[in-house]
Coordinates of C-alpha atoms and ligand atoms in Angstrom, one line a residue:
Chain A
X1 CA 42.8 17.7 11.4
X2 CA 39.7 19.2 12.9
X3 CA 36.4 17.5 12.3
X4 CA 35.3 20.6 10.4
X5 CA 38.2 20.5 7.9
X6 CA 37.8 16.8 7.4
X7 CA 34.1 17.3 6.8
X8 CA 34.9 20.0 4.3
X9 CA 37.4 17.8 2.5
X10 CA 34.9 14.9 2.3
X11 CA 32.2 17.2 1.0
X12 CA 34.4 18.6 -1.7
X13 CA 35.6 15.1 -2.7
X14 CA 31.9 14.0 -3.1
X15 CA 31.2 17.1 -5.2
X16 CA 34.2 16.3 -7.4
X17 CA 33.1 12.7 -7.9
X18 CA 29.4 13.7 -8.5
X19 CA 30.3 16.3 -11.0
X20 CA 32.8 14.0 -12.8
X21 CA 29.9 11.5 -13.3
X22 CA 27.6 14.2 -14.6
X23 CA 30.3 15.6 -17.0
X24 CA 31.1 12.1 -18.4
X25 CA 27.4 11.3 -18.9
X26 CA 26.7 14.7 -20.5
X27 CA 29.8 14.3 -22.8
X28 CA 28.8 10.8 -23.8
X29 CA 25.2 11.7 -24.5
X30 CA 26.2 14.9 -26.2
X31 CA 28.7 13.2 -28.5
X32 CA 26.3 10.4 -29.5
X33 CA 23.4 12.8 -30.2
X34 CA 25.4 15.5 -31.9
X35 CA 27.2 13.0 -34.2
X36 CA 24.0 11.2 -35.0
X37 CA 21.6 14.0 -35.5
X38 CA 22.7 14.9 -39.1
X39 CA 21.8 11.4 -40.2
X40 CA 18.3 11.5 -38.8
X41 CA 15.5 12.3 -41.1
X42 CA 12.0 11.2 -41.7
X43 CA 13.3 9.0 -44.5
X44 CA 15.9 7.5 -42.1
X45 CA 13.3 6.7 -39.5
X46 CA 10.8 5.1 -41.8
X47 CA 12.7 3.3 -44.6
X48 CA 14.2 -0.2 -44.5
X49 CA 17.9 -0.8 -44.1
X50 CA 20.1 -1.5 -47.2
X51 CA 22.9 -4.0 -47.0
X52 CA 25.2 -2.9 -49.9
X53 CA 24.2 0.6 -51.0
X54 CA 23.9 3.8 -49.1
X55 CA 20.6 5.6 -48.3
X56 CA 19.1 2.9 -46.0
X57 CA 17.1 3.6 -42.8
X58 CA 16.2 2.0 -39.6
X59 CA 12.4 1.9 -40.0
X60 CA 11.9 -1.8 -39.5
X61 CA 14.4 -2.0 -36.7
X62 CA 12.7 0.8 -34.9
X63 CA 9.3 -0.9 -35.3
X64 CA 10.8 -4.2 -34.1
X65 CA 12.2 -2.6 -31.0
X66 CA 8.8 -1.1 -30.0
X67 CA 6.9 -4.3 -30.9
X68 CA 9.3 -6.4 -28.9
X69 CA 9.1 -4.0 -26.0
X70 CA 5.3 -4.2 -25.9
X71 CA 5.3 -8.0 -26.2
X72 CA 7.9 -8.3 -23.5
X73 CA 5.9 -6.0 -21.2
X74 CA 2.7 -7.9 -21.9
X75 CA 4.4 -11.1 -20.8
X76 CA 6.5 -9.8 -17.9
X77 CA 4.3 -7.2 -16.3
X78 CA 1.6 -9.6 -15.1
X79 CA 4.2 -12.1 -13.8
X80 CA 6.2 -9.3 -12.0
X81 CA 3.0 -7.8 -10.5
X82 CA 1.9 -11.2 -9.2
X83 CA 5.4 -12.0 -7.9
X84 CA 5.7 -8.5 -6.3
X85 CA 2.3 -8.8 -4.7
X86 CA 3.1 -12.3 -3.4
X87 CA 6.5 -11.3 -2.0
X88 CA 5.3 -8.1 -0.3
X89 CA 1.8 -8.9 0.8
X90 CA 1.5 -12.6 1.3
X91 CA 4.9 -14.3 1.7
X92 CA 5.9 -15.2 5.2
X93 CA 9.4 -14.3 6.1
X94 CA 10.9 -17.8 6.0
X95 CA 13.5 -19.7 4.1
X96 CA 11.2 -20.2 1.0
X97 CA 10.8 -16.5 0.4
X98 CA 14.5 -15.9 1.3
X99 CA 15.3 -18.5 -1.5
X100 CA 12.9 -16.7 -3.9
X101 CA 14.5 -13.4 -3.2
X102 CA 18.0 -14.7 -3.7
X103 CA 16.9 -16.4 -6.9
X104 CA 15.7 -13.0 -8.1
X105 CA 18.9 -11.4 -7.0
X106 CA 21.0 -13.9 -9.0
X107 CA 18.8 -13.7 -12.0
X108 CA 19.1 -9.9 -12.0
X109 CA 22.9 -10.2 -12.0
X110 CA 23.2 -12.6 -14.9
X111 CA 25.0 -11.1 -17.8
X112 CA 22.6 -10.5 -20.7
X113 CA 24.7 -12.5 -23.1
X114 CA 24.1 -15.5 -20.8
X115 CA 20.4 -14.8 -20.8
X116 CA 20.5 -14.6 -24.6
X117 CA 22.2 -17.9 -25.0
X118 CA 19.9 -19.5 -22.5
X119 CA 17.0 -18.1 -24.5
X120 CA 18.5 -19.5 -27.7
X121 CA 18.8 -23.0 -26.3
X122 CA 15.3 -23.0 -24.7
X123 CA 13.1 -21.0 -27.0
X124 CA 14.8 -21.0 -30.3
X125 CA 16.0 -24.6 -30.3
X126 CA 14.1 -26.6 -27.7
X127 CA 10.6 -25.0 -28.2
X128 CA 11.3 -24.5 -31.9
X129 CA 10.3 -20.8 -32.0
X130 CA 13.3 -20.1 -34.2
X131 CA 14.8 -16.7 -34.4
X132 CA 11.7 -14.8 -33.7
X133 CA 10.1 -11.9 -31.8
X134 CA 8.5 -14.4 -29.5
X135 CA 11.9 -16.0 -28.6
X136 CA 13.3 -12.5 -28.1
X137 CA 10.3 -11.5 -25.9
X138 CA 10.8 -14.5 -23.7
X139 CA 14.5 -13.9 -23.4
X140 CA 13.9 -10.2 -22.5
X141 CA 11.2 -11.3 -20.0
X142 CA 14.0 -13.3 -18.1
X143 CA 16.1 -10.2 -18.3
X144 CA 13.4 -7.9 -17.2
X145 CA 11.5 -9.9 -14.5
X146 CA 14.0 -9.6 -11.6
X147 CA 14.3 -5.8 -11.7
X148 CA 10.6 -5.3 -12.5
X149 CA 9.5 -7.6 -9.7
X150 CA 11.9 -5.8 -7.3
X151 CA 10.6 -2.4 -8.2
X152 CA 7.0 -3.4 -7.9
X153 CA 7.7 -5.0 -4.5
X154 CA 9.4 -1.8 -3.4
X155 CA 6.5 0.3 -4.7
X156 CA 4.0 -1.9 -2.7
X157 CA 6.3 -1.8 0.4
X158 CA 6.2 2.0 0.4
X159 CA 2.4 2.0 0.9
X160 CA 1.9 2.4 4.7
X161 CA 0.4 -0.5 6.6
X162 CA -2.3 1.8 7.8
X163 CA -3.8 1.5 4.4
X164 CA -4.0 -2.2 4.7
X165 CA -5.5 -2.0 8.1
X166 CA -8.0 0.5 6.8
X167 CA -9.2 -2.0 4.2
X168 CA -9.4 -4.9 6.6
X169 CA -11.2 -2.8 9.2
X170 CA -14.0 -2.2 6.7
X171 CA -14.6 -5.9 6.4
X172 CA -12.7 -6.3 3.1
X173 CA -10.7 -9.3 2.4
X174 CA -7.0 -9.1 2.1
X175 CA -7.1 -9.7 -1.6
X176 CA -9.7 -6.9 -2.1
X177 CA -7.5 -4.6 0.0
X178 CA -4.4 -5.4 -2.0
X179 CA -6.1 -5.2 -5.4
X180 CA -8.2 -2.1 -4.8
X181 CA -6.3 0.0 -2.2
X182 CA -2.7 -1.0 -2.1
X183 CA -2.0 -1.5 -5.8
X184 CA -3.7 1.8 -6.8
X185 CA -1.8 3.6 -4.1
X186 CA 1.4 2.2 -5.4
X187 CA 0.6 2.9 -9.0
X188 CA 2.7 6.0 -9.6
X189 CA 5.8 4.1 -8.4
X190 CA 4.9 0.9 -10.3
X191 CA 4.5 2.9 -13.5
X192 CA 7.8 4.6 -13.0
X193 CA 9.4 1.2 -12.6
X194 CA 7.7 -0.1 -15.7
X195 CA 8.8 2.8 -17.8
X196 CA 12.4 2.7 -16.5
X197 CA 12.6 -1.0 -17.3
X198 CA 11.2 -0.3 -20.7
X199 CA 14.2 1.9 -21.4
X200 CA 16.5 -1.0 -20.4
X201 CA 14.7 -3.4 -22.6
X202 CA 14.7 -1.0 -25.5
X203 CA 18.4 -0.7 -25.5
X204 CA 19.2 -4.3 -24.9
X205 CA 21.2 -6.1 -27.7
X206 CA 23.2 -9.0 -26.3
X207 CA 20.1 -11.0 -25.1
X208 CA 18.5 -10.6 -28.6
X209 CA 21.3 -11.5 -31.0
X210 CA 20.6 -15.2 -30.6
X211 CA 16.9 -15.0 -29.9
X212 CA 15.1 -12.4 -32.0
X213 CA 17.8 -12.8 -34.6
X214 CA 19.9 -10.4 -36.7
X215 CA 17.8 -10.1 -39.8
X216 CA 15.0 -7.7 -40.5
X217 CA 12.9 -9.2 -43.3
X218 CA 10.9 -6.6 -45.3
X219 CA 7.6 -5.9 -43.7
X220 CA 4.3 -5.0 -45.4
X221 CA 2.8 -2.3 -43.2
X222 CA -0.6 -2.7 -44.8
X223 CA -0.9 -6.3 -43.7
X224 CA -1.9 -6.5 -40.0
X225 CA -2.8 -10.2 -40.0
X226 CA -0.4 -11.6 -37.4
X227 CA -0.4 -15.0 -39.2
X228 CA 1.1 -13.6 -42.5
X229 CA 4.9 -13.7 -42.7
X230 CA 5.3 -10.2 -44.0
X231 CA 2.9 -8.8 -41.4
X232 CA 4.6 -6.5 -38.8
X233 CA 2.6 -8.2 -36.1
X234 CA 3.7 -11.7 -36.9
X235 CA 5.5 -12.8 -33.6
X236 CA 7.3 -15.7 -35.3
X237 CA 9.3 -13.7 -37.7
X238 CA 13.0 -12.8 -37.1
X239 CA 13.3 -9.3 -35.9
X240 CA 16.5 -7.3 -35.7
X241 CA 16.1 -4.4 -33.2
X242 CA 17.7 -1.1 -33.3
X243 CA 20.3 -2.0 -30.7
X244 CA 21.2 -5.2 -32.5
X245 CA 21.3 -3.3 -35.7
X246 CA 23.9 -0.9 -34.3
X247 CA 26.0 -3.8 -33.1
X248 CA 25.8 -5.5 -36.5
X249 CA 26.7 -2.5 -38.6
X250 CA 29.7 -1.8 -36.4
X251 CA 30.9 -5.4 -36.6
X252 CA 30.1 -6.3 -40.2
X253 CA 28.4 -3.4 -42.0
X254 CA 29.6 -3.1 -45.6
X255 CA 27.3 -0.3 -46.8
X256 CA 29.2 2.9 -47.8
X257 CA 27.3 5.0 -45.2
X258 CA 27.7 2.5 -42.4
X259 CA 29.3 5.1 -40.1
X260 CA 26.5 7.6 -40.5
X261 CA 23.8 5.0 -40.1
X262 CA 25.4 3.6 -37.0
X263 CA 25.7 7.2 -35.5
X264 CA 22.1 8.0 -36.5
X265 CA 20.7 4.8 -35.1
X266 CA 22.7 5.3 -31.8
X267 CA 21.3 8.8 -31.5
X268 CA 17.7 7.4 -32.0
X269 CA 18.3 4.8 -29.4
X270 CA 19.8 7.1 -26.9
X271 CA 17.0 9.7 -27.4
X272 CA 14.4 7.0 -27.0
X273 CA 15.9 5.8 -23.8
X274 CA 16.2 9.3 -22.5
X275 CA 12.6 9.8 -23.5
X276 CA 11.5 6.8 -21.4
X277 CA 13.4 8.2 -18.4
X278 CA 11.8 11.6 -18.7
X279 CA 8.4 10.0 -19.3
X280 CA 8.8 7.9 -16.1
X281 CA 9.5 11.0 -14.1
X282 CA 6.6 12.9 -15.6
X283 CA 4.0 10.1 -15.3
X284 CA 5.0 9.2 -11.8
X285 CA 4.9 12.8 -10.7
X286 CA 1.6 13.6 -12.5
X287 CA -0.1 10.5 -11.2
X288 CA 1.2 11.1 -7.7
X289 CA -0.2 14.7 -7.8
X290 CA -3.5 13.5 -9.1
X291 CA -3.9 10.9 -6.4
X292 CA -2.8 13.2 -3.5
X293 CA -4.3 16.6 -4.3
X294 CA -6.6 18.2 -6.7
Chain B
X1 CA -7.0 18.1 39.2
X2 CA -9.7 15.7 38.6
X3 CA -9.2 13.6 41.6
X4 CA -10.9 14.3 44.9
X5 CA -7.9 15.1 47.1
X6 CA -9.6 13.8 50.3
X7 CA -9.9 10.3 48.9
X8 CA -12.5 8.3 50.8
X9 CA -10.2 5.2 50.9
X10 CA -7.8 4.6 53.6
X11 CA -4.4 3.1 52.7
X12 CA -5.5 -0.4 53.3
X13 CA -9.0 0.3 51.8
X14 CA -7.7 0.0 48.2
X15 CA -9.0 -2.9 46.2
X16 CA -6.9 -5.2 44.1
X17 CA -9.3 -5.0 41.2
X18 CA -12.6 -3.5 40.7
X19 CA -14.7 -4.4 37.7
X20 CA -18.4 -3.4 37.6
X21 CA -21.1 -4.9 35.5
X22 CA -22.5 -2.0 33.5
X23 CA -25.9 -3.6 33.2
X24 CA -26.3 -2.9 36.9
X25 CA -25.7 0.8 36.4
X26 CA -27.2 1.5 33.0
X27 CA -30.4 0.4 31.2
X28 CA -28.5 -0.5 28.1
X29 CA -28.0 -4.2 27.1
X30 CA -24.4 -5.5 26.8
X31 CA -23.2 -5.8 23.2
X32 CA -19.7 -6.8 23.7
X33 CA -18.0 -8.8 26.5
X34 CA -14.6 -10.4 27.0
X35 CA -14.0 -13.3 29.3
X36 CA -10.7 -14.7 30.5
X37 CA -9.1 -12.9 27.6
X38 CA -5.4 -13.4 27.1
X39 CA -3.4 -12.2 24.1
X40 CA 0.1 -13.3 23.3
X41 CA 2.7 -11.9 20.9
X42 CA 4.9 -15.0 20.5
X43 CA 5.7 -15.9 24.1
X44 CA 5.0 -12.4 25.4
X45 CA 1.7 -12.0 27.1
X46 CA 0.3 -8.5 26.3
X47 CA -3.1 -9.0 27.8
X48 CA -3.4 -11.1 30.9
X49 CA -6.8 -10.4 32.1
X50 CA -9.6 -8.2 30.9
X51 CA -13.1 -9.3 31.8
X52 CA -15.1 -6.3 30.6
X53 CA -18.7 -5.7 29.4
X54 CA -19.6 -2.9 27.1
X55 CA -23.1 -1.4 27.2
X56 CA -25.0 -0.5 24.0
X57 CA -25.0 3.1 22.8
X58 CA -22.5 4.3 25.4
X59 CA -19.0 5.5 25.1
X60 CA -16.5 3.4 27.0
X61 CA -12.9 4.7 27.3
X62 CA -9.8 2.6 27.8
X63 CA -7.1 4.4 29.7
X64 CA -3.8 3.4 31.1
X65 CA -0.1 4.0 30.7
X66 CA 1.6 3.4 27.4
X67 CA 2.4 -0.3 26.8
X68 CA -0.4 -1.4 29.1
X69 CA -2.1 -3.3 26.4
X70 CA -5.0 -1.0 25.4
X71 CA -4.4 -1.2 21.7
X72 CA -3.8 -5.0 21.9
X73 CA -7.1 -5.4 23.7
X74 CA -9.0 -3.2 21.3
X75 CA -7.5 -4.8 18.2
X76 CA -8.5 -8.3 19.5
X77 CA -12.1 -7.2 19.6
X78 CA -12.5 -7.2 15.8
X79 CA -9.6 -9.6 15.2
X80 CA -7.3 -7.0 13.6
X81 CA -4.5 -8.9 15.3
X82 CA -5.2 -12.2 13.4
X83 CA -1.9 -13.6 12.3
X84 CA 0.0 -11.3 14.6
X85 CA -1.2 -12.3 18.1
X86 CA -2.6 -15.4 19.6
X87 CA -5.9 -15.0 21.6
X88 CA -7.4 -17.3 24.2
X89 CA -10.6 -16.8 26.1
X90 CA -13.9 -15.5 24.8
X91 CA -14.9 -12.3 23.0
X92 CA -18.6 -12.3 22.9
X93 CA -20.3 -10.0 20.4
X94 CA -24.0 -10.2 21.1
X95 CA -23.4 -13.5 22.7
X96 CA -21.3 -15.1 19.9
X97 CA -17.6 -15.6 20.2
X98 CA -15.9 -13.8 17.4
X99 CA -13.1 -16.3 17.3
X100 CA -15.3 -19.2 16.5
X101 CA -14.2 -20.9 13.3
X102 CA -17.6 -20.6 11.6
X103 CA -17.6 -16.8 12.1
X104 CA -17.4 -14.8 8.9
X105 CA -14.5 -12.5 9.9
X106 CA -15.3 -9.9 7.1
X107 CA -18.9 -9.6 8.2
X108 CA -17.9 -9.4 11.8
X109 CA -15.4 -6.6 11.0
X110 CA -18.1 -4.7 9.1
X111 CA -20.2 -4.8 12.3
X112 CA -17.3 -3.9 14.5
X113 CA -15.6 -1.1 12.7
X114 CA -12.3 0.6 13.6
X115 CA -10.7 4.0 13.4
X116 CA -6.9 4.2 13.9
X117 CA -4.5 6.5 15.6
X118 CA -3.2 8.1 12.4
X119 CA -5.9 9.1 9.8
X120 CA -5.6 6.6 7.0
X121 CA -7.8 7.7 4.1
X122 CA -7.3 5.8 0.9
X123 CA -5.6 7.7 -2.0
X124 CA -9.0 8.0 -3.7
X125 CA -11.6 10.8 -3.8
X126 CA -13.6 11.6 -0.7
X127 CA -16.7 10.1 -2.4
X128 CA -14.8 6.9 -3.3
X129 CA -13.4 6.6 0.2
X130 CA -16.9 6.3 1.6
X131 CA -18.5 4.2 -1.2
X132 CA -15.5 1.9 -1.8
X133 CA -16.4 -0.9 0.7
X134 CA -20.1 -0.6 -0.2
X135 CA -19.3 -1.2 -3.9
X136 CA -17.2 -4.2 -2.9
X137 CA -20.3 -5.5 -1.2
X138 CA -22.3 -5.2 -4.4
X139 CA -24.1 -2.0 -3.7
X140 CA -24.0 -0.1 -7.1
X141 CA -27.2 1.9 -7.1
X142 CA -26.0 5.5 -7.5
X143 CA -28.9 6.9 -5.4
X144 CA -28.2 4.6 -2.5
X145 CA -24.5 5.4 -2.7
X146 CA -25.1 9.2 -2.9
X147 CA -27.4 9.0 0.1
X148 CA -24.9 7.0 2.2
X149 CA -22.2 9.4 1.4
X150 CA -24.2 12.3 2.6
X151 CA -25.6 10.7 5.7
X152 CA -22.2 9.3 6.8
X153 CA -20.5 12.6 6.2
X154 CA -23.2 14.4 8.1
X155 CA -23.0 11.9 11.0
X156 CA -19.3 12.4 11.1
X157 CA -19.9 16.2 11.1
X158 CA -17.8 16.9 8.1
X159 CA -20.4 17.2 5.4
X160 CA -20.4 21.0 5.3
X161 CA -16.7 21.1 4.9
X162 CA -16.4 18.7 2.0
X163 CA -19.8 18.7 0.2
X164 CA -18.4 20.8 -2.7
X165 CA -15.3 18.7 -3.2
X166 CA -16.5 15.1 -3.0
X167 CA -14.5 14.2 -6.1
X168 CA -11.3 15.7 -4.8
X169 CA -8.6 13.4 -3.3
X170 CA -9.1 12.7 0.4
X171 CA -5.4 13.2 0.9
X172 CA -5.8 16.9 0.3
X173 CA -7.9 17.3 3.5
X174 CA -6.4 18.4 6.8
X175 CA -5.5 15.8 9.5
X176 CA -8.7 16.5 11.5
X177 CA -10.9 16.3 8.4
X178 CA -9.2 13.1 7.3
X179 CA -9.9 11.5 10.7
X180 CA -13.6 12.5 10.5
X181 CA -13.6 11.2 7.0
X182 CA -12.3 7.9 8.3
X183 CA -15.1 7.9 10.9
X184 CA -17.6 8.5 8.1
X185 CA -16.0 5.7 6.1
X186 CA -16.3 3.4 9.0
X187 CA -20.0 4.2 9.7
X188 CA -20.9 4.0 6.0
X189 CA -20.9 0.2 6.2
X190 CA -23.5 0.5 9.0
X191 CA -21.5 -1.0 11.9
X192 CA -22.9 -1.8 15.3
X193 CA -19.8 -1.0 17.3
X194 CA -17.1 1.5 16.6
X195 CA -13.6 1.0 18.0
X196 CA -11.2 4.0 18.1
X197 CA -7.6 3.8 19.0
X198 CA -6.3 7.2 20.2
X199 CA -8.1 8.8 17.2
X200 CA -7.2 12.4 18.3
X201 CA -3.6 11.8 19.2
X202 CA -2.4 13.2 15.9
X203 CA -4.8 16.2 15.9
X204 CA -4.7 19.8 17.1
X205 CA -7.0 20.9 19.9
X206 CA -9.6 22.4 17.6
X207 CA -9.9 19.2 15.5
X208 CA -9.9 17.2 18.7
X209 CA -12.8 19.2 20.0
X210 CA -14.8 18.6 16.8
X211 CA -13.9 14.9 16.9
X212 CA -15.2 14.7 20.5
X213 CA -18.5 16.4 19.5
X214 CA -18.8 14.0 16.7
X215 CA -18.4 11.0 19.0
X216 CA -21.0 12.3 21.4
X217 CA -23.5 12.6 18.6
X218 CA -22.6 9.2 17.2
X219 CA -23.3 7.5 20.5
X220 CA -27.0 7.5 20.0
X221 CA -26.6 5.1 17.0
X222 CA -23.4 3.3 17.8
X223 CA -21.6 1.6 20.7
X224 CA -18.3 3.3 21.0
X225 CA -15.1 2.0 22.6
X226 CA -12.2 4.5 22.6
X227 CA -8.6 4.2 23.7
X228 CA -7.3 7.5 24.8
X229 CA -4.1 8.7 26.6
X230 CA -5.9 11.9 27.3
X231 CA -7.7 11.7 30.6
X232 CA -9.6 14.9 30.2
X233 CA -10.9 13.5 27.0
X234 CA -12.1 10.3 28.7
X235 CA -13.7 12.4 31.4
X236 CA -15.4 14.6 28.9
X237 CA -16.9 12.1 26.6
X238 CA -17.1 8.6 28.1
X239 CA -19.8 7.0 30.2
X240 CA -17.6 4.1 31.4
X241 CA -13.9 3.9 31.8
X242 CA -11.5 1.0 32.1
X243 CA -8.1 1.4 33.5
X244 CA -5.4 -0.9 32.1
X245 CA -2.1 -1.6 33.7
X246 CA 0.5 -4.1 32.6
X247 CA -1.8 -6.2 30.5
X248 CA -4.7 -6.2 33.0
X249 CA -7.9 -4.3 33.3
X250 CA -7.7 -3.3 36.9
X251 CA -10.7 -1.1 37.2
X252 CA -13.9 -0.6 35.2
X253 CA -16.7 1.6 36.3
X254 CA -18.7 4.7 35.5
X255 CA -16.4 7.4 34.3
X256 CA -17.5 9.7 37.1
X257 CA -16.6 7.0 39.6
X258 CA -13.2 6.4 38.0
X259 CA -12.2 10.0 38.1
X260 CA -13.7 11.0 41.5
X261 CA -13.4 7.9 43.7
X262 CA -11.4 5.1 42.2
X263 CA -11.3 1.9 44.2
X264 CA -7.9 0.7 43.0
X265 CA -4.8 2.6 44.1
X266 CA -3.0 2.4 40.8
X267 CA -6.1 3.9 39.1
X268 CA -6.0 6.7 41.6
X269 CA -2.3 7.4 41.0
X270 CA -2.8 7.3 37.3
X271 CA -5.8 9.7 37.1
X272 CA -4.0 11.9 39.6
X273 CA -1.2 12.1 37.1
X274 CA 1.4 10.4 39.2
X275 CA 2.5 8.0 36.5
X276 CA 1.9 7.2 32.9
Ligands
ADP301 N1 2.8 -6.2 17.0 C1 3.4 -6.5 18.1 N2 4.3 -7.4 18.3 C2 4.9 -7.7 19.4 N3 4.6 -7.1 20.6 C3 3.7 -6.1 20.6 C4 3.0 -5.7 19.3 N4 2.1 -4.7 19.6 C5 2.3 -4.5 20.9 N5 3.2 -5.3 21.5 C6 3.6 -5.3 22.9 O1 2.4 -5.5 23.7 C7 2.4 -4.7 24.8 C8 1.1 -3.8 24.8 O2 1.2 -2.9 23.8 P1 0.0 -2.0 23.3 O3 -1.2 -2.9 23.2 O4 0.4 -1.3 22.1 O5 -0.2 -1.0 24.5 P2 -0.9 0.4 24.6 O6 -1.8 0.6 23.4 O7 -1.6 0.4 25.9 O8 0.2 1.4 24.6 C9 3.6 -3.8 24.8 O9 4.6 -4.5 25.6 C10 4.1 -3.9 23.3 O10 5.5 -3.9 23.2
MG302 MG1 -1.7 2.0 21.8

């Protein structure tokens, strides 16, 4: 076979593989969205779920998902940023950092069920947080930290060393240079990483079943005092999220319209995650343009 | 050809090394001086010997083949190689060794500024590129900042080109403009000495010409040390020239001397274009 034909064959194979992936993805998303769309209405998105009768919604679960996401980010972003800065800017290339890096690698490959059970033992039982948003947020932090740290580290590594030298040559300290030159320059990539990981957190169920719990007590959306049990902001209340809700309906849902609710909730979830991905591209692109031109 | 073809030296008349003391040839005091300088990367010795003295408000050029240690030498002067290379010997800035433990390295680098081979503006506005280091030093008075921006950009001969877009990103400028912005940024913190490492190597001839003009104007306020691989450039703008070869400064003299009657054979070969 001539190099030219073998090259042709290889290219066509790659095309076939790539288009198969795209087709599968499109079919999957299309199926979920199309079968779920009829169930979605304002009422569906805002009203609480019902256990035995039809006509329930996913309002509380939706709120829980967002609240948990925000709380998780508030905890994990500063840690990941610190770790990313340390690893990329300060750490010497020795066995300690090699160890840290492999620890991160291993942590990122842990199945989320394991992370969830670990969170259950530590936060729910040991620390006595019970099934709560807080337990869920800590479990998700474990789940989120490795990849977020890695993406921040990569974002920082992509900033040319010339920028660091530029700062030092002006008599700035290394810390000033990192904080005021390197991090801002890496911001578009950092934000993209944050939003992409937000999509992952938003869709996560296994890590939450035993930490944030499987019940969504009624919330009083006029009570914003985080110390009241019915307040949406109370971090100590159990909080079933959208993804957990889908899992639960499909395994033990007994309401008559379980199928429709599950499809609707899945569509909401998928659309949200898609939204995060699009947002990530958009924000990264916009910010990059604003920083480089204009 | 820059070299006088009928060289005054006979074959055995060449010197091993020839380093002049600029204070004998110019009225200017010496602001920077290296003694028994040696620089190591791990076990590799990149600078073996370089006893040079740099006169105030003059342009000194460092020339020599690639890999001869010019950048290493230059980066040692304001300790940009801290943590990368090991330095022994003395680097005296106005009589004080910059490597002494009690030296405030940040203040020292403010006084001995540096401009790099590739323009490296920060991804901030033109205005913020200039004022950034000042703000970090606690200067917040808008009037002072505005004034500094204008004077530094004027000194770097780029004011007219950017005065209407100070709030635009510096990354939108052309390479030559970016490099002059980097010079403006370096002089905004009011340094004493300006080190430049092949600042024109990434620029087109027109931008290079502008950069050279800028340096010639700057020399009345700053002491300039510039590494260049371009011998015409060294000949055009510098007052003194050092020739480096294999980690040693072999010859240092007035630029006209270096280019018309070098005393060291390798210098002669190099400026004649025989190697490098
Ligand atoms: N960061 C570094 N680490 C190790 N060796 C280096 C480093 N920078 C330069 N060198 C070595 O030091 C020598 C001098 O290099 P350099 O100072 O860059 O020369 P020049 O600027 O004259 O081309 C070369 O042999 C080069 O390989
Ligand atoms: Mg060099």
